[in-house]
Amino acid sequence: RIGLAVMARVLQNLKRRPSPNTVFAVSTVQEEVGLRGAQTSSFQVKPDIGINLESGVAGDYPSASADEAQEKLGQGPAIFLHDSSMIPNLKLRDFVMEVAKRGKIPLQFNVLSGYGQDGAEIQRSYRGVPSINIAIPTRYLHTHTGVISRNDFDETVKLVTGVVLHLNDHTVEELRRFD
């Protein structure tokens, strides 16, 4: 749900300041049972770049270990550097980090031994798509009482808006080159 809220806010921002690109906002289903929605939507849209918005596992509660999650509430959006389904495109990762740095947006990084994210299906789709998972740290994920930081939400909106606005034709081509 928080990913949808970020997506809606980013689209509102893009309405006021249009992107140089065509932007598709897609909501998927069945992530937990095989990333099915991401697979079908990726083949329908045929994206040049994939930005997957996630609820990240905040590991700042009693009994959580660093092996489970490294994100903490109030320290900004997170980029998944690895999970069992994907490693982000390194050029795209560096691009997102540069946008965050220029915008003074704090970033966290997460390395997970399990999980699977829709970004993996975007990455494998069509002809191979540079993709990244950007997450809003969420405490008590997958419960009816998930907790986020409003500041993390706002910084994630700012980051994703900035990334989309900086993706011009030349940058997209550079990110898509596998050399």
PDB file of N, CA and C in Angstrom, residues 122-178:
ATOM      1  N   ILE A 122      10.789  -7.512 -13.760  1.00  0.00           N
ATOM      2  CA  ILE A 122      10.996  -6.407 -14.698  1.00  0.00           C
ATOM      3  C   ILE A 122      12.370  -6.576 -15.345  1.00  0.00           C
ATOM      4  N   GLN A 123      13.371  -6.876 -14.538  1.00  0.00           N
ATOM      5  CA  GLN A 123      14.740  -7.023 -15.014  1.00  0.00           C
ATOM      6  C   GLN A 123      14.863  -8.130 -16.067  1.00  0.00           C
ATOM      7  N   ARG A 124      14.155  -9.215 -15.891  1.00  0.00           N
ATOM      8  CA  ARG A 124      14.257 -10.358 -16.807  1.00  0.00           C
ATOM      9  C   ARG A 124      13.347 -10.248 -18.022  1.00  0.00           C
ATOM     10  N   SER A 125      12.475  -9.268 -18.040  1.00  0.00           N
ATOM     11  CA  SER A 125      11.465  -9.216 -19.090  1.00  0.00           C
ATOM     12  C   SER A 125      12.014  -8.729 -20.424  1.00  0.00           C
ATOM     13  N   TYR A 126      11.261  -9.057 -21.437  1.00  0.00           N
ATOM     14  CA  TYR A 126      11.439  -8.521 -22.778  1.00  0.00           C
ATOM     15  C   TYR A 126      12.846  -8.730 -23.281  1.00  0.00           C
ATOM     16  N   ARG A 127      13.706  -7.756 -23.176  1.00  0.00           N
ATOM     17  CA  ARG A 127      15.072  -7.854 -23.698  1.00  0.00           C
ATOM     18  C   ARG A 127      16.095  -7.581 -22.602  1.00  0.00           C
ATOM     19  N   GLY A 128      15.666  -7.653 -21.362  1.00  0.00           N
ATOM     20  CA  GLY A 128      16.513  -7.316 -20.222  1.00  0.00           C
ATOM     21  C   GLY A 128      16.371  -5.833 -19.928  1.00  0.00           C
ATOM     22  N   VAL A 129      15.921  -5.498 -18.758  1.00  0.00           N
ATOM     23  CA  VAL A 129      15.605  -4.114 -18.420  1.00  0.00           C
ATOM     24  C   VAL A 129      16.390  -3.698 -17.180  1.00  0.00           C
ATOM     25  N   PRO A 130      17.172  -2.612 -17.258  1.00  0.00           N
ATOM     26  CA  PRO A 130      17.821  -2.104 -16.044  1.00  0.00           C
ATOM     27  C   PRO A 130      16.744  -1.786 -14.997  1.00  0.00           C
ATOM     28  N   SER A 131      16.857  -2.403 -13.834  1.00  0.00           N
ATOM     29  CA  SER A 131      15.823  -2.272 -12.807  1.00  0.00           C
ATOM     30  C   SER A 131      16.449  -2.077 -11.442  1.00  0.00           C
ATOM     31  N   ILE A 132      15.641  -1.491 -10.568  1.00  0.00           N
ATOM     32  CA  ILE A 132      16.072  -1.261  -9.191  1.00  0.00           C
ATOM     33  C   ILE A 132      14.858  -1.350  -8.275  1.00  0.00           C
ATOM     34  N   ASN A 133      15.088  -1.814  -7.049  1.00  0.00           N
ATOM     35  CA  ASN A 133      14.056  -1.823  -6.019  1.00  0.00           C
ATOM     36  C   ASN A 133      14.333  -0.680  -5.054  1.00  0.00           C
ATOM     37  N   ILE A 134      13.374   0.206  -4.913  1.00  0.00           N
ATOM     38  CA  ILE A 134      13.454   1.294  -3.944  1.00  0.00           C
ATOM     39  C   ILE A 134      12.369   1.036  -2.908  1.00  0.00           C
ATOM     40  N   ALA A 135      12.767   1.040  -1.647  1.00  0.00           N
ATOM     41  CA  ALA A 135      11.846   0.631  -0.596  1.00  0.00           C
ATOM     42  C   ALA A 135      11.647   1.713   0.460  1.00  0.00           C
ATOM     43  N   ILE A 136      10.464   1.716   1.027  1.00  0.00           N
ATOM     44  CA  ILE A 136      10.135   2.536   2.179  1.00  0.00           C
ATOM     45  C   ILE A 136      10.222   1.596   3.388  1.00  0.00           C
ATOM     46  N   PRO A 137      11.157   1.839   4.304  1.00  0.00           N
ATOM     47  CA  PRO A 137      11.275   0.952   5.462  1.00  0.00           C
ATOM     48  C   PRO A 137       9.942   0.837   6.205  1.00  0.00           C
ATOM     49  N   THR A 138       9.554  -0.401   6.492  1.00  0.00           N
ATOM     50  CA  THR A 138       8.273  -0.664   7.149  1.00  0.00           C
ATOM     51  C   THR A 138       8.492  -1.638   8.297  1.00  0.00           C
ATOM     52  N   ARG A 139       8.149  -1.196   9.470  1.00  0.00           N
ATOM     53  CA  ARG A 139       8.253  -2.062  10.648  1.00  0.00           C
ATOM     54  C   ARG A 139       6.997  -2.923  10.709  1.00  0.00           C
ATOM     55  N   TYR A 140       7.157  -4.168  11.070  1.00  0.00           N
ATOM     56  CA  TYR A 140       6.057  -5.144  11.172  1.00  0.00           C
ATOM     57  C   TYR A 140       5.394  -5.374   9.812  1.00  0.00           C
ATOM     58  N   LEU A 141       6.223  -5.524   8.810  1.00  0.00           N
ATOM     59  CA  LEU A 141       5.748  -5.759   7.439  1.00  0.00           C
ATOM     60  C   LEU A 141       4.886  -7.023   7.377  1.00  0.00           C
ATOM     61  N   HIS A 142       3.914  -6.998   6.518  1.00  0.00           N
ATOM     62  CA  HIS A 142       2.973  -8.099   6.291  1.00  0.00           C
ATOM     63  C   HIS A 142       2.056  -8.341   7.484  1.00  0.00           C
ATOM     64  N   THR A 143       1.822  -7.297   8.256  1.00  0.00           N
ATOM     65  CA  THR A 143       0.810  -7.380   9.304  1.00  0.00           C
ATOM     66  C   THR A 143      -0.192  -6.253   9.045  1.00  0.00           C
ATOM     67  N   HIS A 144      -1.245  -6.218   9.805  1.00  0.00           N
ATOM     68  CA  HIS A 144      -2.222  -5.143   9.640  1.00  0.00           C
ATOM     69  C   HIS A 144      -1.812  -3.883  10.401  1.00  0.00           C
ATOM     70  N   THR A 145      -0.655  -3.913  11.062  1.00  0.00           N
ATOM     71  CA  THR A 145      -0.199  -2.752  11.828  1.00  0.00           C
ATOM     72  C   THR A 145       1.189  -2.293  11.394  1.00  0.00           C
ATOM     73  N   GLY A 146       1.467  -2.338  10.102  1.00  0.00           N
ATOM     74  CA  GLY A 146       2.759  -1.872   9.612  1.00  0.00           C
ATOM     75  C   GLY A 146       2.968  -0.403   9.967  1.00  0.00           C
ATOM     76  N   VAL A 147       4.207  -0.046  10.279  1.00  0.00           N
ATOM     77  CA  VAL A 147       4.543   1.312  10.692  1.00  0.00           C
ATOM     78  C   VAL A 147       5.629   1.851   9.774  1.00  0.00           C
ATOM     79  N   ILE A 148       5.441   3.091   9.295  1.00  0.00           N
ATOM     80  CA  ILE A 148       6.446   3.763   8.478  1.00  0.00           C
ATOM     81  C   ILE A 148       6.762   5.119   9.105  1.00  0.00           C
ATOM     82  N   SER A 149       7.798   5.746   8.602  1.00  0.00           N
ATOM     83  CA  SER A 149       8.106   7.128   8.968  1.00  0.00           C
ATOM     84  C   SER A 149       7.601   8.027   7.850  1.00  0.00           C
ATOM     85  N   ARG A 150       6.875   9.067   8.198  1.00  0.00           N
ATOM     86  CA  ARG A 150       6.385  10.007   7.189  1.00  0.00           C
ATOM     87  C   ARG A 150       7.563  10.642   6.447  1.00  0.00           C
ATOM     88  N   ASN A 151       8.648  10.882   7.147  1.00  0.00           N
ATOM     89  CA  ASN A 151       9.827  11.454   6.506  1.00  0.00           C
ATOM     90  C   ASN A 151      10.392  10.499   5.443  1.00  0.00           C
ATOM     91  N   ASP A 152      10.430   9.200   5.739  1.00  0.00           N
ATOM     92  CA  ASP A 152      10.889   8.222   4.743  1.00  0.00           C
ATOM     93  C   ASP A 152       9.991   8.243   3.510  1.00  0.00           C
ATOM     94  N   PHE A 153       8.696   8.348   3.739  1.00  0.00           N
ATOM     95  CA  PHE A 153       7.739   8.438   2.625  1.00  0.00           C
ATOM     96  C   PHE A 153       8.045   9.664   1.769  1.00  0.00           C
ATOM     97  N   ASP A 154       8.162  10.828   2.414  1.00  0.00           N
ATOM     98  CA  ASP A 154       8.412  12.068   1.673  1.00  0.00           C
ATOM     99  C   ASP A 154       9.732  12.014   0.911  1.00  0.00           C
ATOM    100  N   GLU A 155      10.770  11.460   1.531  1.00  0.00           N
ATOM    101  CA  GLU A 155      12.077  11.362   0.872  1.00  0.00           C
ATOM    102  C   GLU A 155      12.036  10.374  -0.294  1.00  0.00           C
ATOM    103  N   THR A 156      11.239   9.323  -0.174  1.00  0.00           N
ATOM    104  CA  THR A 156      11.092   8.359  -1.273  1.00  0.00           C
ATOM    105  C   THR A 156      10.381   9.005  -2.452  1.00  0.00           C
ATOM    106  N   VAL A 157       9.341   9.771  -2.183  1.00  0.00           N
ATOM    107  CA  VAL A 157       8.643  10.502  -3.250  1.00  0.00           C
ATOM    108  C   VAL A 157       9.611  11.454  -3.940  1.00  0.00           C
ATOM    109  N   LYS A 158      10.376  12.178  -3.155  1.00  0.00           N
ATOM    110  CA  LYS A 158      11.356  13.115  -3.704  1.00  0.00           C
ATOM    111  C   LYS A 158      12.392  12.384  -4.564  1.00  0.00           C
ATOM    112  N   LEU A 159      12.868  11.238  -4.097  1.00  0.00           N
ATOM    113  CA  LEU A 159      13.864  10.464  -4.834  1.00  0.00           C
ATOM    114  C   LEU A 159      13.301   9.943  -6.152  1.00  0.00           C
ATOM    115  N   VAL A 160      12.165   9.298  -6.110  1.00  0.00           N
ATOM    116  CA  VAL A 160      11.600   8.709  -7.327  1.00  0.00           C
ATOM    117  C   VAL A 160      11.230   9.803  -8.325  1.00  0.00           C
ATOM    118  N   THR A 161      10.668  10.901  -7.845  1.00  0.00           N
ATOM    119  CA  THR A 161      10.362  12.026  -8.743  1.00  0.00           C
ATOM    120  C   THR A 161      11.643  12.527  -9.399  1.00  0.00           C
ATOM    121  N   GLY A 162      12.693  12.706  -8.606  1.00  0.00           N
ATOM    122  CA  GLY A 162      13.970  13.177  -9.142  1.00  0.00           C
ATOM    123  C   GLY A 162      14.557  12.226 -10.161  1.00  0.00           C
ATOM    124  N   VAL A 163      14.492  10.930  -9.882  1.00  0.00           N
ATOM    125  CA  VAL A 163      15.019   9.937 -10.823  1.00  0.00           C
ATOM    126  C   VAL A 163      14.277  10.026 -12.152  1.00  0.00           C
ATOM    127  N   VAL A 164      12.962  10.033 -12.097  1.00  0.00           N
ATOM    128  CA  VAL A 164      12.167  10.085 -13.337  1.00  0.00           C
ATOM    129  C   VAL A 164      12.462  11.361 -14.114  1.00  0.00           C
ATOM    130  N   LEU A 165      12.562  12.485 -13.432  1.00  0.00           N
ATOM    131  CA  LEU A 165      12.815  13.750 -14.116  1.00  0.00           C
ATOM    132  C   LEU A 165      14.212  13.823 -14.731  1.00  0.00           C
ATOM    133  N   HIS A 166      15.159  13.076 -14.196  1.00  0.00           N
ATOM    134  CA  HIS A 166      16.523  13.091 -14.739  1.00  0.00           C
ATOM    135  C   HIS A 166      16.766  12.018 -15.798  1.00  0.00           C
ATOM    136  N   LEU A 167      15.778  11.206 -16.087  1.00  0.00           N
ATOM    137  CA  LEU A 167      15.935  10.158 -17.099  1.00  0.00           C
ATOM    138  C   LEU A 167      15.585  10.707 -18.483  1.00  0.00           C
ATOM    139  N   ASN A 168      16.548  11.344 -19.128  1.00  0.00           N
ATOM    140  CA  ASN A 168      16.327  11.797 -20.503  1.00  0.00           C
ATOM    141  C   ASN A 168      16.753  10.683 -21.465  1.00  0.00           C
ATOM    142  N   ASP A 169      16.556  10.892 -22.759  1.00  0.00           N
ATOM    143  CA  ASP A 169      16.863   9.857 -23.752  1.00  0.00           C
ATOM    144  C   ASP A 169      18.314   9.390 -23.668  1.00  0.00           C
ATOM    145  N   HIS A 170      19.230  10.337 -23.543  1.00  0.00           N
ATOM    146  CA  HIS A 170      20.652   9.990 -23.489  1.00  0.00           C
ATOM    147  C   HIS A 170      20.959   9.142 -22.253  1.00  0.00           C
ATOM    148  N   THR A 171      20.441   9.535 -21.109  1.00  0.00           N
ATOM    149  CA  THR A 171      20.687   8.798 -19.872  1.00  0.00           C
ATOM    150  C   THR A 171      20.101   7.396 -19.951  1.00  0.00           C
ATOM    151  N   VAL A 172      18.900   7.274 -20.478  1.00  0.00           N
ATOM    152  CA  VAL A 172      18.265   5.963 -20.615  1.00  0.00           C
ATOM    153  C   VAL A 172      19.131   5.062 -21.504  1.00  0.00           C
ATOM    154  N   GLU A 173      19.607   5.587 -22.616  1.00  0.00           N
ATOM    155  CA  GLU A 173      20.465   4.794 -23.511  1.00  0.00           C
ATOM    156  C   GLU A 173      21.747   4.359 -22.814  1.00  0.00           C
ATOM    157  N   GLU A 174      22.351   5.263 -22.054  1.00  0.00           N
ATOM    158  CA  GLU A 174      23.572   4.914 -21.314  1.00  0.00           C
ATOM    159  C   GLU A 174      23.297   3.818 -20.293  1.00  0.00           C
ATOM    160  N   LEU A 175      22.189   3.916 -19.586  1.00  0.00           N
ATOM    161  CA  LEU A 175      21.853   2.905 -18.582  1.00  0.00           C
ATOM    162  C   LEU A 175      21.563   1.561 -19.207  1.00  0.00           C
ATOM    163  N   ARG A 176      21.059   1.561 -20.420  1.00  0.00           N
ATOM    164  CA  ARG A 176      20.690   0.321 -21.108  1.00  0.00           C
ATOM    165  C   ARG A 176      21.872  -0.367 -21.798  1.00  0.00           C
ATOM    166  N   ARG A 177      22.958   0.344 -21.951  1.00  0.00           N
ATOM    167  CA  ARG A 177      24.145  -0.240 -22.589  1.00  0.00           C
ATOM    168  C   ARG A 177      24.833  -1.189 -21.606  1.00  0.00           C
ATOM    169  N   PHE A 178      25.074  -2.382 -22.022  1.00  0.00           N
ATOM    170  CA  PHE A 178      25.707  -3.373 -21.160  1.00  0.00           C
ATOM    171  C   PHE A 178      27.177  -3.529 -21.513  1.00  0.00           C
TER     172      PHE A 178
END
